[in-house]
mmCIF file of C-alpha atoms in Angstrom:
data_model
loop_
_atom_site.group_PDB
_atom_site.id
_atom_site.type_symbol
_atom_site.label_atom_id
_atom_site.label_comp_id
_atom_site.label_asym_id
_atom_site.label_seq_id
_atom_site.Cartn_x
_atom_site.Cartn_y
_atom_site.Cartn_z
ATOM 1 C CA ALA A 1 12.475 36.501 -6.836
ATOM 2 C CA LEU A 2 9.416 38.706 -7.259
ATOM 3 C CA ASN A 3 6.860 36.996 -9.442
ATOM 4 C CA VAL A 4 5.958 40.167 -11.306
ATOM 5 C CA PRO A 5 6.744 41.384 -14.819
ATOM 6 C CA MET A 6 10.178 43.020 -14.877
ATOM 7 C CA VAL A 7 12.319 44.856 -17.345
ATOM 8 C CA ILE A 8 15.831 44.336 -16.046
ATOM 9 C CA TYR A 9 18.667 46.660 -17.000
ATOM 10 C CA THR A 10 22.096 45.140 -16.504
ATOM 11 C CA GLU A 11 25.584 44.990 -17.910
ATOM 12 C CA PRO A 12 26.747 41.884 -19.811
ATOM 13 C CA SER A 13 28.990 40.869 -16.895
ATOM 14 C CA LEU A 14 25.930 40.389 -14.649
ATOM 15 C CA GLU A 15 23.531 38.911 -17.180
ATOM 16 C CA ALA A 16 24.080 35.244 -16.198
ATOM 17 C CA TRP A 17 23.659 36.045 -12.495
ATOM 18 C CA VAL A 18 20.414 37.936 -13.146
ATOM 19 C CA ARG A 19 19.017 35.209 -15.409
ATOM 20 C CA LYS A 20 19.825 32.597 -12.746
ATOM 21 C CA HIS A 21 17.696 34.521 -10.255
ATOM 22 C CA ARG A 22 14.800 34.860 -12.726
ATOM 23 C CA VAL A 23 14.641 31.149 -13.682
ATOM 24 C CA GLY A 24 11.060 30.193 -14.499
ATOM 25 C CA LYS A 25 10.082 33.810 -15.040
ATOM 26 C CA ASP A 26 11.333 34.322 -18.590
ATOM 27 C CA HIS A 27 7.773 34.904 -19.815
ATOM 28 C CA ILE A 28 7.508 37.927 -17.489
ATOM 29 C CA THR A 29 11.075 39.198 -17.810
ATOM 30 C CA HIS A 30 12.572 41.414 -20.478
ATOM 31 C CA TYR A 31 16.334 42.000 -20.376
ATOM 32 C CA MET A 32 18.012 45.219 -21.461
ATOM 33 C CA ILE A 33 21.703 44.343 -21.689
ATOM 34 C CA SER A 34 24.305 47.016 -22.359
ATOM 35 C CA ASN A 35 27.469 48.496 -20.950
ATOM 36 C CA LEU A 36 27.120 51.700 -18.991
ATOM 37 C CA ASN A 37 29.256 53.610 -21.485
ATOM 38 C CA GLN A 38 26.812 52.694 -24.284
ATOM 39 C CA LEU A 39 23.946 54.589 -22.679
ATOM 40 C CA SER A 40 23.063 57.956 -24.192
ATOM 41 C CA PHE A 41 22.847 59.387 -20.673
ATOM 42 C CA TYR A 42 26.475 58.371 -20.100
ATOM 43 C CA ARG A 43 27.668 59.843 -23.393
ATOM 44 C CA GLN A 44 25.737 63.049 -22.795
ATOM 45 C CA PHE A 45 26.705 63.758 -19.182
ATOM 46 C CA TYR A 46 29.884 61.874 -18.257
ATOM 47 C CA GLN A 47 32.292 64.756 -18.912
ATOM 48 C CA GLN A 48 30.095 67.277 -17.121
ATOM 49 C CA VAL A 49 29.692 65.112 -14.016
ATOM 50 C CA ALA A 50 33.411 64.284 -13.999
ATOM 51 C CA ALA A 51 34.288 67.986 -14.167
ATOM 52 C CA VAL A 52 32.027 68.787 -11.204
ATOM 53 C CA MET A 53 33.457 65.909 -9.157
ATOM 54 C CA LYS A 54 37.035 67.069 -9.836
ATOM 55 C CA SER A 55 36.293 70.692 -8.994
ATOM 56 C CA PRO A 56 37.844 72.274 -5.892
ATOM 57 C CA GLN A 57 34.370 73.291 -4.705
ATOM 58 C CA PHE A 58 33.162 69.658 -4.781
ATOM 59 C CA LEU A 59 36.322 68.258 -3.180
ATOM 60 C CA LYS A 60 36.618 70.828 -0.378
ATOM 61 C CA ASP A 61 35.343 69.515 2.973
ATOM 62 C CA ASN A 62 33.228 66.839 1.303
ATOM 63 C CA PRO A 63 32.579 63.967 3.761
ATOM 64 C CA LEU A 64 31.171 61.823 0.931
ATOM 65 C CA LEU A 65 34.478 61.324 -0.893
ATOM 66 C CA ASN A 66 34.699 57.747 0.460
ATOM 67 C CA HIS A 67 31.199 56.917 -0.773
ATOM 68 C CA PRO A 68 30.238 56.149 -4.379
ATOM 69 C CA GLU A 69 28.370 59.415 -4.792
ATOM 70 C CA GLY A 70 31.571 61.224 -3.862
ATOM 71 C CA PHE A 71 34.128 59.368 -5.978
ATOM 72 C CA SER A 72 32.378 57.503 -8.800
ATOM 73 C CA VAL A 73 31.194 59.341 -11.870
ATOM 74 C CA GLU A 74 29.723 56.057 -13.126
ATOM 75 C CA TYR A 75 27.650 55.599 -9.963
ATOM 76 C CA ASN A 76 26.178 59.086 -10.265
ATOM 77 C CA ILE A 77 25.423 58.591 -13.947
ATOM 78 C CA LEU A 78 23.700 55.279 -13.220
ATOM 79 C CA MET A 79 21.624 56.685 -10.352
ATOM 80 C CA ASN A 80 20.375 59.479 -12.575
ATOM 81 C CA ALA A 81 19.735 57.172 -15.540
ATOM 82 C CA LYS A 82 16.957 55.392 -13.610
ATOM 83 C CA PHE A 83 14.445 57.894 -14.930
ATOM 84 C CA THR A 84 15.522 57.232 -18.509
ATOM 85 C CA PHE A 85 15.236 53.468 -17.951
ATOM 86 C CA LEU A 86 11.750 53.857 -16.496
ATOM 87 C CA TYR A 87 10.723 56.079 -19.394
ATOM 88 C CA GLU A 88 12.057 53.531 -21.922
ATOM 89 C CA SER A 89 10.171 50.732 -20.193
ATOM 90 C CA SER A 90 6.909 52.675 -20.256
ATOM 91 C CA TYR A 91 7.467 53.682 -23.883
ATOM 92 C CA HIS A 92 8.035 50.094 -25.046
ATOM 93 C CA ASP A 93 5.463 48.672 -22.601
ATOM 94 C CA PHE A 94 6.711 45.095 -23.034
ATOM 95 C CA PHE A 95 3.967 43.699 -20.771
ATOM 96 C CA ASN A 96 1.008 45.856 -21.819
ATOM 97 C CA THR A 97 0.495 47.396 -18.401
ATOM 98 C CA GLY A 98 -0.601 50.765 -17.122
ATOM 99 C CA TYR A 99 1.896 51.007 -14.263
ATOM 100 C CA PHE A 100 5.662 51.273 -14.167
ATOM 101 C CA TYR A 101 7.869 51.228 -11.102
ATOM 102 C CA TRP A 102 11.588 51.390 -10.606
ATOM 103 C CA LEU A 103 13.020 48.991 -8.056
ATOM 104 C CA ASP A 104 16.761 48.975 -7.325
ATOM 105 C CA MET A 105 18.278 45.501 -7.462
ATOM 106 C CA GLY A 106 19.490 45.939 -3.898
ATOM 107 C CA TYR A 107 16.310 47.562 -2.630
ATOM 108 C CA ALA A 108 15.739 46.843 1.088
ATOM 109 C CA HIS A 109 19.367 45.660 1.431
ATOM 110 C CA GLY A 110 18.487 42.025 2.129
ATOM 111 C CA GLN A 111 15.581 42.705 4.473
ATOM 112 C CA THR A 112 12.402 40.733 3.917
ATOM 113 C CA ILE A 113 9.890 43.333 2.789
ATOM 114 C CA PHE A 114 7.979 41.516 0.051
ATOM 115 C CA PRO A 115 5.261 38.866 0.509
ATOM 116 C CA ALA A 116 6.538 35.313 1.075
ATOM 117 C CA ASP A 117 4.839 34.088 -2.121
ATOM 118 C CA ASP A 118 6.695 36.744 -4.150
ATOM 119 C CA GLN A 119 3.355 38.041 -5.445
ATOM 120 C CA TRP A 120 3.401 41.792 -5.059
ATOM 121 C CA ALA A 121 0.725 44.250 -6.136
ATOM 122 C CA PRO A 122 0.830 47.421 -4.030
ATOM 123 C CA ARG A 123 -2.734 48.484 -4.850
ATOM 124 C CA ASN A 124 -2.766 51.332 -2.347
ATOM 125 C CA ILE A 125 -0.301 53.262 -4.507
ATOM 126 C CA MET A 126 -2.101 52.492 -7.759
ATOM 127 C CA ASP A 127 -5.516 53.867 -6.821
ATOM 128 C CA SER A 128 -5.468 56.959 -8.985
ATOM 129 C CA SER A 129 -3.737 58.023 -12.139
ATOM 130 C CA ASN A 130 -4.217 61.614 -11.027
ATOM 131 C CA LYS A 131 -1.932 61.559 -8.017
ATOM 132 C CA ILE A 132 1.688 60.982 -7.162
ATOM 133 C CA THR A 133 2.491 58.789 -4.183
ATOM 134 C CA TYR A 134 5.774 59.294 -2.388
ATOM 135 C CA ILE A 135 7.119 56.690 -0.027
ATOM 136 C CA ALA A 136 8.861 58.298 2.914
ATOM 137 C CA VAL A 137 11.744 56.325 4.389
ATOM 138 C CA ASN A 138 12.813 59.041 6.846
ATOM 139 C CA ASN A 139 11.264 62.135 8.328
ATOM 140 C CA ILE A 140 10.607 64.606 5.570
ATOM 141 C CA TYR A 141 11.674 68.153 6.247
ATOM 142 C CA LEU A 142 11.457 71.214 4.079
ATOM 143 C CA VAL A 143 14.587 72.000 2.135
ATOM 144 C CA HIS A 144 14.806 75.695 1.435
ATOM 145 C CA SER A 145 18.151 75.589 -0.342
ATOM 146 C CA VAL A 146 20.304 72.969 -2.051
ATOM 147 C CA PHE A 147 23.104 74.040 0.302
ATOM 148 C CA GLN A 148 21.178 72.489 3.210
ATOM 149 C CA ILE A 149 21.819 69.046 1.769
ATOM 150 C CA TYR A 150 24.933 69.667 -0.347
ATOM 151 C CA LYS A 151 27.806 67.439 0.820
ATOM 152 C CA GLN A 152 25.702 65.946 3.595
ATOM 153 C CA LYS A 153 25.581 62.254 4.416
ATOM 154 C CA ALA A 154 21.916 61.746 5.119
ATOM 155 C CA GLY A 155 19.517 58.986 4.284
ATOM 156 C CA PRO A 156 16.943 59.882 1.687
ATOM 157 C CA ALA A 157 13.660 61.350 2.798
ATOM 158 C CA ILE A 158 12.044 60.041 -0.381
ATOM 159 C CA SER A 159 13.135 56.651 -1.627
ATOM 160 C CA GLY A 160 15.089 56.703 -4.870
ATOM 161 C CA GLY A 161 15.255 52.915 -4.821
ATOM 162 C CA PHE A 162 11.542 52.532 -5.465
ATOM 163 C CA PHE A 163 9.318 54.937 -7.359
ATOM 164 C CA GLY A 164 6.911 55.030 -10.259
ATOM 165 C CA GLY A 165 3.327 55.395 -11.259
ATOM 166 C CA SER A 166 0.924 55.124 -14.135
ATOM 167 C CA LYS A 167 2.002 55.392 -17.741
#
């Protein structure tokens, strides 16, 4: 519903649903339609991620095995492809803009967080091209080792559902 320029990445099976929700915004919407297995990121990393997820070390005492990040290679590939999608969008710059942000389709999980008029321009995070702004969604603590967070079910300290910056 946001009345902002969007490059939307989706599979063919969801294209009609996405277009229905962007009615009247075709002039500010660019669609990137492809199957997950057509992405170079998928072709490059699928086997490696699958091997890790099948390994005894990954499977042993892993409380996340009932969550997508614990059982779905495709989910993990997609989550890590966000950076490639954002790069592609900034490279093609379909809307001639200086700023690019990733926003998960399900960001905020149905909560009302955007302005009622669907006009959204978060100026406070676009003040300087010389800084990075992180949006904390939980208390941030120092991680001294990957093993502190390995196989842990914890909400993100830094949001992976929304991030970006200047080109």
